[in-house]
CSV table of C-alpha atoms in Angstrom, one decimal:
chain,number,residue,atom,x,y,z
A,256,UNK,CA,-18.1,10.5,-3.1
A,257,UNK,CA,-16.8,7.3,-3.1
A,258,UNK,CA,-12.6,6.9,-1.9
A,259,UNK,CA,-9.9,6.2,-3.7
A,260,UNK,CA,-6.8,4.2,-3.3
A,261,UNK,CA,-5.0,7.9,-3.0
A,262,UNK,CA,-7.0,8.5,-0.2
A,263,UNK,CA,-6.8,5.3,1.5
A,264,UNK,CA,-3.2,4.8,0.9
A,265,UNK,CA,-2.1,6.3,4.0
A,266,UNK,CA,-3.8,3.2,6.1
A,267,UNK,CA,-3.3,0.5,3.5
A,268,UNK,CA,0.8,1.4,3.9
A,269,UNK,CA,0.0,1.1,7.7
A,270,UNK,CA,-1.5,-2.5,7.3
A,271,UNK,CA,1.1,-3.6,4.8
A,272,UNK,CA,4.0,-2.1,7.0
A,273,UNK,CA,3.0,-4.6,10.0
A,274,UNK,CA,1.2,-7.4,8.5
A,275,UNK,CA,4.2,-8.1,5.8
A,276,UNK,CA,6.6,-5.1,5.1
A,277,UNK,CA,4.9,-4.1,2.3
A,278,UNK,CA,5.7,-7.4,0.4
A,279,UNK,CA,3.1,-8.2,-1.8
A,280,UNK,CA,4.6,-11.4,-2.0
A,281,UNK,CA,5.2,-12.5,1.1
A,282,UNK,CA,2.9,-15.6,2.8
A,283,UNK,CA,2.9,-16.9,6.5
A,284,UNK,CA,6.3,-17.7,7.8
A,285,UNK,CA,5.1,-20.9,9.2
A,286,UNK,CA,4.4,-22.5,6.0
A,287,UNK,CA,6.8,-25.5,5.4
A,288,UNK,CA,8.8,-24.6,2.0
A,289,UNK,CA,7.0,-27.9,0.7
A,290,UNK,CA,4.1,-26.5,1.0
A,291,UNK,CA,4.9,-22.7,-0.4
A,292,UNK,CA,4.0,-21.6,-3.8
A,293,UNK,CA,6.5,-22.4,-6.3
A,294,UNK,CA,6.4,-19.2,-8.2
A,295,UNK,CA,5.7,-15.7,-6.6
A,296,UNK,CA,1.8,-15.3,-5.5
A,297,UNK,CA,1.5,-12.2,-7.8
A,298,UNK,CA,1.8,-14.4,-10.8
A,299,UNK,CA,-1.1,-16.3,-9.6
A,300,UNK,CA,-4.5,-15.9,-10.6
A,301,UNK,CA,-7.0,-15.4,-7.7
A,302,UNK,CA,-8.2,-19.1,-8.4
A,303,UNK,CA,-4.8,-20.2,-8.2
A,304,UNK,CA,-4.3,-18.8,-4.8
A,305,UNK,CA,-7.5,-20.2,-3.4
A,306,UNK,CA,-6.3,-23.6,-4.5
A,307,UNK,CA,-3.1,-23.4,-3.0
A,308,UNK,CA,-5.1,-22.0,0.7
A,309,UNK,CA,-7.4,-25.0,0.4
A,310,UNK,CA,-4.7,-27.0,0.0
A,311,UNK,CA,-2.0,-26.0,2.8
A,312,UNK,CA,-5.1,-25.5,5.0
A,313,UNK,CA,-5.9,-29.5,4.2
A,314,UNK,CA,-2.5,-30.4,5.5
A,315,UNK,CA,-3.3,-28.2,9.2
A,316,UNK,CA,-0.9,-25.5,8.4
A,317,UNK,CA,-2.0,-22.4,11.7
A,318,UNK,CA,-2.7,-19.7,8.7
A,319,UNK,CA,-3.0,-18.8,4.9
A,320,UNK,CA,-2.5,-15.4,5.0
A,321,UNK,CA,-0.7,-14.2,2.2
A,322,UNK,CA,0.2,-11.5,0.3
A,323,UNK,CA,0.5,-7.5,1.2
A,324,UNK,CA,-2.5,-7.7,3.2
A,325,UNK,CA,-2.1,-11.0,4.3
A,326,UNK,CA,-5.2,-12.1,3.2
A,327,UNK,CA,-6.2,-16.0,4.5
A,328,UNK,CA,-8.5,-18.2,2.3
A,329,UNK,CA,-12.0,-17.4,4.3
A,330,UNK,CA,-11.7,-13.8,4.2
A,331,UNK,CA,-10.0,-14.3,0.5
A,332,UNK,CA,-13.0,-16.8,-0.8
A,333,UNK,CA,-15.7,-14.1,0.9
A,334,UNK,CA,-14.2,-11.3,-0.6
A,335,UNK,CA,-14.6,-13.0,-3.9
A,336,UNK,CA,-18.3,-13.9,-4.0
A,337,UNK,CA,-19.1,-10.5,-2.5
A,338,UNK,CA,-17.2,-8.1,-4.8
A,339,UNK,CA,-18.4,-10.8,-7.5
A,340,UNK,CA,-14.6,-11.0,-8.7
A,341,UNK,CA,-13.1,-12.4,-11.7
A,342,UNK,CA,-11.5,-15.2,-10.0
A,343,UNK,CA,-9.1,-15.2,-13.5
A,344,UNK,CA,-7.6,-11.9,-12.7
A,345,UNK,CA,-3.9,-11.9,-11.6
A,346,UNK,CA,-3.6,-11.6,-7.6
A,347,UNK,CA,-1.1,-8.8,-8.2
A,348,UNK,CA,-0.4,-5.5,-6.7
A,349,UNK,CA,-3.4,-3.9,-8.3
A,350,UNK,CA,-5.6,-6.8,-7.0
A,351,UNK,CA,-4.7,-7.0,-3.6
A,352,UNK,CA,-5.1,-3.0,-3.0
A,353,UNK,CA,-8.5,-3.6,-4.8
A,354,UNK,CA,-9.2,-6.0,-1.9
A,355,UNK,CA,-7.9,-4.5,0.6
A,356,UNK,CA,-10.5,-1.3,-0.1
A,357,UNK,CA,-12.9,-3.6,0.0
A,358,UNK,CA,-12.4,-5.0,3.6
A,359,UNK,CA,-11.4,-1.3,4.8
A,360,UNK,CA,-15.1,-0.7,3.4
A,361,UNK,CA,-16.9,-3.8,5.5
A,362,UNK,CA,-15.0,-2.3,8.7
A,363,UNK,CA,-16.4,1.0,8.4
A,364,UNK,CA,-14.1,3.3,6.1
A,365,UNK,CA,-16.7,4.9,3.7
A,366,UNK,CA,-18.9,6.0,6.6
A,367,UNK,CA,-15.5,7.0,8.6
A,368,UNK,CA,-14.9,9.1,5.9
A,369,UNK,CA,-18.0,10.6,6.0
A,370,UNK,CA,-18.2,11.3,9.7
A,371,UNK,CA,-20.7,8.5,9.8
A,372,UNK,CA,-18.5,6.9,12.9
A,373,UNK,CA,-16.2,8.4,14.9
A,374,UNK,CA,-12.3,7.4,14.8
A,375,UNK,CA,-12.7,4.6,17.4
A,376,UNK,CA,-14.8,3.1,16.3
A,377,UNK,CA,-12.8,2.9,13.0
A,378,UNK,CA,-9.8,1.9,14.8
A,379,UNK,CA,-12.0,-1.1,16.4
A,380,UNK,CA,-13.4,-1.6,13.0
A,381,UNK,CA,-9.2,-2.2,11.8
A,382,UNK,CA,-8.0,-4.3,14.5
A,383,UNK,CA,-11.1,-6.8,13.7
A,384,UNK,CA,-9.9,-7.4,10.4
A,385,UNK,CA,-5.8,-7.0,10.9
A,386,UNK,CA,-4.1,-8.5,14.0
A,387,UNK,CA,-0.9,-6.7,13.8
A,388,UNK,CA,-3.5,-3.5,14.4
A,389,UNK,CA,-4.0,-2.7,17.9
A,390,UNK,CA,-7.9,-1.9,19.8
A,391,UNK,CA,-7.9,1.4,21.4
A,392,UNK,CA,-9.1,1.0,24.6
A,393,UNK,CA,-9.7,-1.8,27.3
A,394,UNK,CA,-12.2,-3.9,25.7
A,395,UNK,CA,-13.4,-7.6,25.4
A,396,UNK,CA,-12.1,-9.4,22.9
A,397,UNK,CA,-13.0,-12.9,20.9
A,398,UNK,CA,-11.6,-15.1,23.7
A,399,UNK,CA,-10.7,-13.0,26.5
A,400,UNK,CA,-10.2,-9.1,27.8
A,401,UNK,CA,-8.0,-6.7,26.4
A,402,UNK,CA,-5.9,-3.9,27.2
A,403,UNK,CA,-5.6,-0.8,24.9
A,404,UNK,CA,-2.8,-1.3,22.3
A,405,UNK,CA,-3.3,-5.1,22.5
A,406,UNK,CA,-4.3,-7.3,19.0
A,407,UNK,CA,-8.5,-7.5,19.3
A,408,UNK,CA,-6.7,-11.6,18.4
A,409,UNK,CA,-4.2,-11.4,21.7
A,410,UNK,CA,-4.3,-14.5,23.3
A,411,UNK,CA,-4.9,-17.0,20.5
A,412,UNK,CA,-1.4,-18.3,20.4
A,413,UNK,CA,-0.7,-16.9,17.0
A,414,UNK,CA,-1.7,-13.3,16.5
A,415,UNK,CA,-0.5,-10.0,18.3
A,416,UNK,CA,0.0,-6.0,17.2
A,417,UNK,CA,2.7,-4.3,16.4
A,418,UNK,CA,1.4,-1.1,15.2
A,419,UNK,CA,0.6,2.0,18.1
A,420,UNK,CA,-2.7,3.4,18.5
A,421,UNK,CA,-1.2,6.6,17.8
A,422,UNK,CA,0.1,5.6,14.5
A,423,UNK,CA,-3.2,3.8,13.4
A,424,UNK,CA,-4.9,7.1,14.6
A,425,UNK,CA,-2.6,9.1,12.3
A,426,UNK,CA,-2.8,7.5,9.2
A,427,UNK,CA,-6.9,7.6,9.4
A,428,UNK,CA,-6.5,11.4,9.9
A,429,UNK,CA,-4.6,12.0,6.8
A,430,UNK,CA,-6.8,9.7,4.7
A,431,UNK,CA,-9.6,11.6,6.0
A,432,UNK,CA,-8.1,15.2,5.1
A,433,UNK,CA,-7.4,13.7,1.9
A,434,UNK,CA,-10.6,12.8,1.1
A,435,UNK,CA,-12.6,15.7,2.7
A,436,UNK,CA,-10.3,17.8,0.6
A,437,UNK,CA,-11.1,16.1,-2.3
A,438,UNK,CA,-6.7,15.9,-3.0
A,439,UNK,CA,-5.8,13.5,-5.2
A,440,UNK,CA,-1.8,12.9,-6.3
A,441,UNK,CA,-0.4,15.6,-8.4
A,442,UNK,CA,0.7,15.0,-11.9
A,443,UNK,CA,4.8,15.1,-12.0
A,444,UNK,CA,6.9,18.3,-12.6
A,445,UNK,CA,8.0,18.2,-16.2
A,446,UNK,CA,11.4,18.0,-17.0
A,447,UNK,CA,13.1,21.5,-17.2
A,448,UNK,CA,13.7,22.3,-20.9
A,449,UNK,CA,17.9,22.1,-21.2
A,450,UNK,CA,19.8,25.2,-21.3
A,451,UNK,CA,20.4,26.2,-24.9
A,452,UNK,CA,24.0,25.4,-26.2
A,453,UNK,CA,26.0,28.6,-26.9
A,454,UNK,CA,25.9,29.4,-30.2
A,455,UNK,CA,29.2,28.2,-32.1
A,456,UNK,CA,30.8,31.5,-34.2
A,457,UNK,CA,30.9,30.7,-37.9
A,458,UNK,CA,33.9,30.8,-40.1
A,459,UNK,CA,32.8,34.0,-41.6
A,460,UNK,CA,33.0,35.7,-38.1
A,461,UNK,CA,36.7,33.6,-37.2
A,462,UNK,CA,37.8,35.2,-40.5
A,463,UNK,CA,36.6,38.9,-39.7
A,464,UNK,CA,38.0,38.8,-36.6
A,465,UNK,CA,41.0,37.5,-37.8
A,466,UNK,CA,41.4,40.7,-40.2
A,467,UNK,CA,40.5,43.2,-37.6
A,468,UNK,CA,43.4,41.5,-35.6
A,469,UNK,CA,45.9,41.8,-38.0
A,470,UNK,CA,45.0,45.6,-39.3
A,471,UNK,CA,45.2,46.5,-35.4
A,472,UNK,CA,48.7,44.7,-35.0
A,473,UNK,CA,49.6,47.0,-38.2
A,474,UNK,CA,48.7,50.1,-37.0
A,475,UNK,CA,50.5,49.2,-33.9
A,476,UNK,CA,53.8,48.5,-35.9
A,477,UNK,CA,53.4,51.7,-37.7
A,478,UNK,CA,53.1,53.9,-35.1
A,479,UNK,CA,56.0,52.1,-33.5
Protein backbone atom coordinates (compact mmCIF):
# COMPACT_ATOMS: atom_id res chain seq x y z
CA UNK A 1 0.00 0.00 0.00
CA UNK A 2 1.26 3.06 -1.04
CA UNK A 3 0.89 6.44 1.58
CA UNK A 4 -1.09 9.09 1.46
CA UNK A 5 -0.88 12.72 2.16
CA UNK A 6 -3.25 11.77 5.36
CA UNK A 7 -0.69 9.60 6.54
CA UNK A 8 2.18 11.66 5.92
CA UNK A 9 0.72 14.83 7.05
CA UNK A 10 1.89 14.49 10.51
CA UNK A 11 5.75 14.96 9.26
CA UNK A 12 5.06 17.23 6.34
CA UNK A 13 3.37 19.85 9.26
CA UNK A 14 6.69 19.17 11.06
CA UNK A 15 8.85 20.28 8.04
CA UNK A 16 6.66 23.16 7.18
CA UNK A 17 6.49 24.29 10.92
CA UNK A 18 10.43 24.83 10.91
CA UNK A 19 11.50 25.34 7.46
CA UNK A 20 8.70 28.26 6.86
CA UNK A 21 5.68 28.38 9.32
CA UNK A 22 3.64 26.62 7.25
CA UNK A 23 3.66 29.39 4.56
CA UNK A 24 3.37 28.06 1.33
CA UNK A 25 4.35 31.25 0.17
CA UNK A 26 7.13 32.21 1.90
CA UNK A 27 10.94 32.27 0.03
CA UNK A 28 14.38 32.83 1.69
CA UNK A 29 14.60 35.87 3.83
CA UNK A 30 17.82 36.82 2.36
CA UNK A 31 16.57 37.48 -0.99
CA UNK A 32 16.76 41.27 -1.84
CA UNK A 33 13.05 42.55 -2.49
CA UNK A 34 14.46 43.34 -6.10
CA UNK A 35 14.93 40.15 -6.63
CA UNK A 36 11.60 38.48 -5.00
CA UNK A 37 8.70 37.33 -7.01
CA UNK A 38 6.30 39.95 -7.79
CA UNK A 39 3.26 38.04 -7.26
CA UNK A 40 2.82 35.24 -4.60
CA UNK A 41 4.82 31.82 -5.67
CA UNK A 42 1.48 29.85 -5.58
CA UNK A 43 0.32 31.61 -8.60
CA UNK A 44 3.28 30.56 -10.45
CA UNK A 45 3.53 27.68 -12.59
CA UNK A 46 6.38 25.26 -11.70
CA UNK A 47 8.26 26.67 -14.93
CA UNK A 48 7.83 30.01 -13.65
CA UNK A 49 9.49 29.30 -10.41
CA UNK A 50 12.44 27.51 -11.90
CA UNK A 51 13.03 30.73 -13.95
CA UNK A 52 12.84 32.91 -11.21
CA UNK A 53 15.64 30.27 -9.03
CA UNK A 54 17.89 30.36 -12.10
CA UNK A 55 17.61 33.75 -12.10
CA UNK A 56 18.25 35.04 -8.35
CA UNK A 57 20.82 32.10 -8.33
CA UNK A 58 22.69 34.06 -11.46
CA UNK A 59 22.83 37.17 -9.32
CA UNK A 60 24.76 34.92 -6.13
CA UNK A 61 21.90 35.14 -3.84
CA UNK A 62 23.12 32.06 -0.66
CA UNK A 63 19.65 30.02 -1.36
CA UNK A 64 16.36 29.59 -3.47
CA UNK A 65 14.44 27.73 -1.24
CA UNK A 66 10.99 28.61 -1.40
CA UNK A 67 7.78 27.78 -0.61
CA UNK A 68 6.25 25.41 2.30
CA UNK A 69 8.96 23.10 1.96
CA UNK A 70 11.41 25.42 1.00
CA UNK A 71 12.27 23.77 -1.98
CA UNK A 72 15.75 25.36 -3.78
CA UNK A 73 16.11 25.05 -7.64
CA UNK A 74 18.45 21.76 -7.71
CA UNK A 75 16.27 19.75 -5.62
CA UNK A 76 13.18 21.63 -7.44
CA UNK A 77 14.61 20.92 -11.22
CA UNK A 78 15.42 17.01 -10.00
CA UNK A 79 12.18 16.52 -8.65
CA UNK A 80 10.75 17.57 -11.91
CA UNK A 81 12.52 15.27 -14.34
CA UNK A 82 12.09 12.39 -11.96
CA UNK A 83 8.45 12.54 -11.11
CA UNK A 84 8.17 13.53 -14.95
CA UNK A 85 6.02 16.62 -13.85
CA UNK A 86 3.90 18.95 -15.80
CA UNK A 87 6.18 21.78 -15.42
CA UNK A 88 2.60 23.98 -16.49
CA UNK A 89 0.92 23.02 -13.32
CA UNK A 90 0.39 25.70 -10.71
CA UNK A 91 3.13 25.49 -7.76
CA UNK A 92 0.34 25.72 -5.28
CA UNK A 93 -0.59 24.07 -2.09
CA UNK A 94 -1.54 20.80 -3.79
CA UNK A 95 1.87 20.90 -5.73
CA UNK A 96 4.12 21.40 -3.19
CA UNK A 97 2.64 18.62 -0.74
CA UNK A 98 2.84 16.45 -4.01
CA UNK A 99 6.54 17.20 -3.86
CA UNK A 100 7.21 17.03 -0.70
CA UNK A 101 5.85 13.16 -0.77
CA UNK A 102 8.11 12.67 -3.23
CA UNK A 103 11.42 13.67 -1.47
CA UNK A 104 9.90 12.06 1.93
CA UNK A 105 9.89 8.90 -0.50
CA UNK A 106 13.78 9.37 -1.91
CA UNK A 107 14.73 9.63 2.01
CA UNK A 108 13.22 6.40 2.94
CA UNK A 109 9.40 6.94 3.95
CA UNK A 110 7.67 4.13 1.97
CA UNK A 111 10.15 1.46 3.32
CA UNK A 112 9.86 3.32 6.90
CA UNK A 113 6.47 2.69 6.68
CA UNK A 114 6.80 -0.68 5.97
CA UNK A 115 9.37 -1.55 8.62
CA UNK A 116 11.82 -1.73 5.79
CA UNK A 117 14.30 0.77 8.03
CA UNK A 118 14.20 1.48 11.41
CA UNK A 119 13.19 5.14 12.80
CA UNK A 120 16.84 6.32 12.72
CA UNK A 121 17.60 5.77 10.03
CA UNK A 122 14.42 7.69 8.86
CA UNK A 123 15.24 10.57 10.96
CA UNK A 124 18.93 10.54 9.21
CA UNK A 125 17.09 10.06 5.97
CA UNK A 126 14.96 13.75 7.03
CA UNK A 127 17.69 15.86 8.22
CA UNK A 128 19.57 15.09 4.70
CA UNK A 129 16.95 16.63 2.91
CA UNK A 130 15.60 19.53 5.54
CA UNK A 131 18.20 21.52 7.60
CA UNK A 132 15.88 22.88 10.13
CA UNK A 133 15.58 18.77 11.03
CA UNK A 134 18.03 17.62 13.41
CA UNK A 135 20.45 14.01 13.11
CA UNK A 136 19.87 11.82 15.97
CA UNK A 137 22.99 10.84 17.18
CA UNK A 138 26.70 11.96 17.01
CA UNK A 139 27.53 11.49 13.53
CA UNK A 140 29.76 12.89 10.55
CA UNK A 141 28.35 15.22 8.65
CA UNK A 142 29.04 16.87 4.98
CA UNK A 143 31.85 19.12 6.23
CA UNK A 144 32.53 18.35 9.70
CA UNK A 145 31.25 16.08 12.99
CA UNK A 146 28.04 16.41 14.60
CA UNK A 147 26.39 16.21 17.78
CA UNK A 148 22.84 14.72 18.15
CA UNK A 149 20.17 17.41 17.68
CA UNK A 150 22.58 19.36 15.41
CA UNK A 151 21.38 20.24 11.45
CA UNK A 152 23.25 17.04 9.31
CA UNK A 153 24.13 21.13 7.31
CA UNK A 154 25.62 22.67 10.83
CA UNK A 155 28.58 24.45 10.11
CA UNK A 156 28.00 25.75 6.60
CA UNK A 157 27.38 29.33 7.63
CA UNK A 158 23.75 29.22 6.60
CA UNK A 159 21.78 26.21 7.83
CA UNK A 160 20.93 24.92 11.45
CA UNK A 161 17.82 22.89 13.22
CA UNK A 162 15.25 23.92 15.05
CA UNK A 163 13.13 20.96 15.41
CA UNK A 164 13.95 18.25 18.63
CA UNK A 165 14.75 14.76 17.90
CA UNK A 166 11.88 13.98 20.11
CA UNK A 167 9.45 15.89 17.99
CA UNK A 168 10.74 14.49 14.60
CA UNK A 169 10.55 11.01 16.34
CA UNK A 170 6.94 11.73 17.17
CA UNK A 171 5.41 12.82 14.18
CA UNK A 172 7.05 9.59 12.25
CA UNK A 173 5.22 7.46 14.93
CA UNK A 174 1.90 8.80 14.22
CA UNK A 175 2.33 8.71 10.47
CA UNK A 176 3.24 5.20 10.89
CA UNK A 177 0.12 4.16 13.08
CA UNK A 178 -1.74 5.94 10.56
CA UNK A 179 -0.76 4.10 7.90
CA UNK A 180 -0.37 0.62 9.48
CA UNK A 181 -3.87 1.25 10.56
CA UNK A 182 -4.94 1.86 7.33
CA UNK A 183 -6.98 5.45 9.05
CA UNK A 184 -7.61 7.81 6.74
CA UNK A 185 -9.56 11.36 7.74
CA UNK A 186 -13.16 10.89 8.67
CA UNK A 187 -15.89 12.34 6.66
CA UNK A 188 -17.49 15.48 8.76
CA UNK A 189 -20.48 15.17 11.22
CA UNK A 190 -23.61 16.38 9.50
CA UNK A 191 -25.25 19.16 10.62
CA UNK A 192 -27.99 18.32 13.35
CA UNK A 193 -31.42 18.53 11.70
CA UNK A 194 -33.02 21.90 13.61
CA UNK A 195 -35.50 21.47 16.27
CA UNK A 196 -38.95 21.60 14.76
CA UNK A 197 -40.88 24.97 15.40
CA UNK A 198 -43.78 24.56 17.79
CA UNK A 199 -46.71 24.22 15.98
CA UNK A 200 -48.73 27.69 15.92
CA UNK A 201 -52.67 27.05 17.17
CA UNK A 202 -55.10 27.87 14.40
CA UNK A 203 -57.92 30.30 14.64
CA UNK A 204 -60.32 27.54 14.88
CA UNK A 205 -58.74 26.33 18.18
CA UNK A 206 -58.26 30.47 19.50
CA UNK A 207 -62.05 30.56 18.86
CA UNK A 208 -62.89 27.24 20.84
CA UNK A 209 -60.98 28.16 23.48
CA UNK A 210 -62.29 31.40 23.56
CA UNK A 211 -66.02 29.91 24.02
CA UNK A 212 -65.06 27.36 26.62
CA UNK A 213 -63.69 30.59 28.42
CA UNK A 214 -66.60 32.53 28.36
CA UNK A 215 -69.23 29.56 29.23
CA UNK A 216 -66.90 28.80 32.35
CA UNK A 217 -66.85 32.63 33.38
CA UNK A 218 -70.90 32.14 33.09
CA UNK A 219 -71.30 29.36 35.12
CA UNK A 220 -69.09 31.10 37.64
CA UNK A 221 -71.44 34.25 37.56
CA UNK A 222 -74.42 32.08 38.02
CA UNK A 223 -73.42 30.25 40.77
CA UNK A 224 -72.31 33.55 42.34
Amino acid sequence: MKFSIYHAQPVLDLIGKYESRGDYDIVYGGIPKSLRPKVKITSLTVRGVLTWQANIRAHGVASTAAGKYQIIYNTLKATVAQMGFNTSRVFDETVQDEMACHLLIGRGFQRYLDGAIDMESMVIGLAKEWASLPVPRDMQGPSRWLKAGQSYYAGDGLNKAHASVAEVETALAIARERYRSGAQPSAPAPDPAPAPSPAKPSSSNLLTTALIIGAAAAIIFLKG
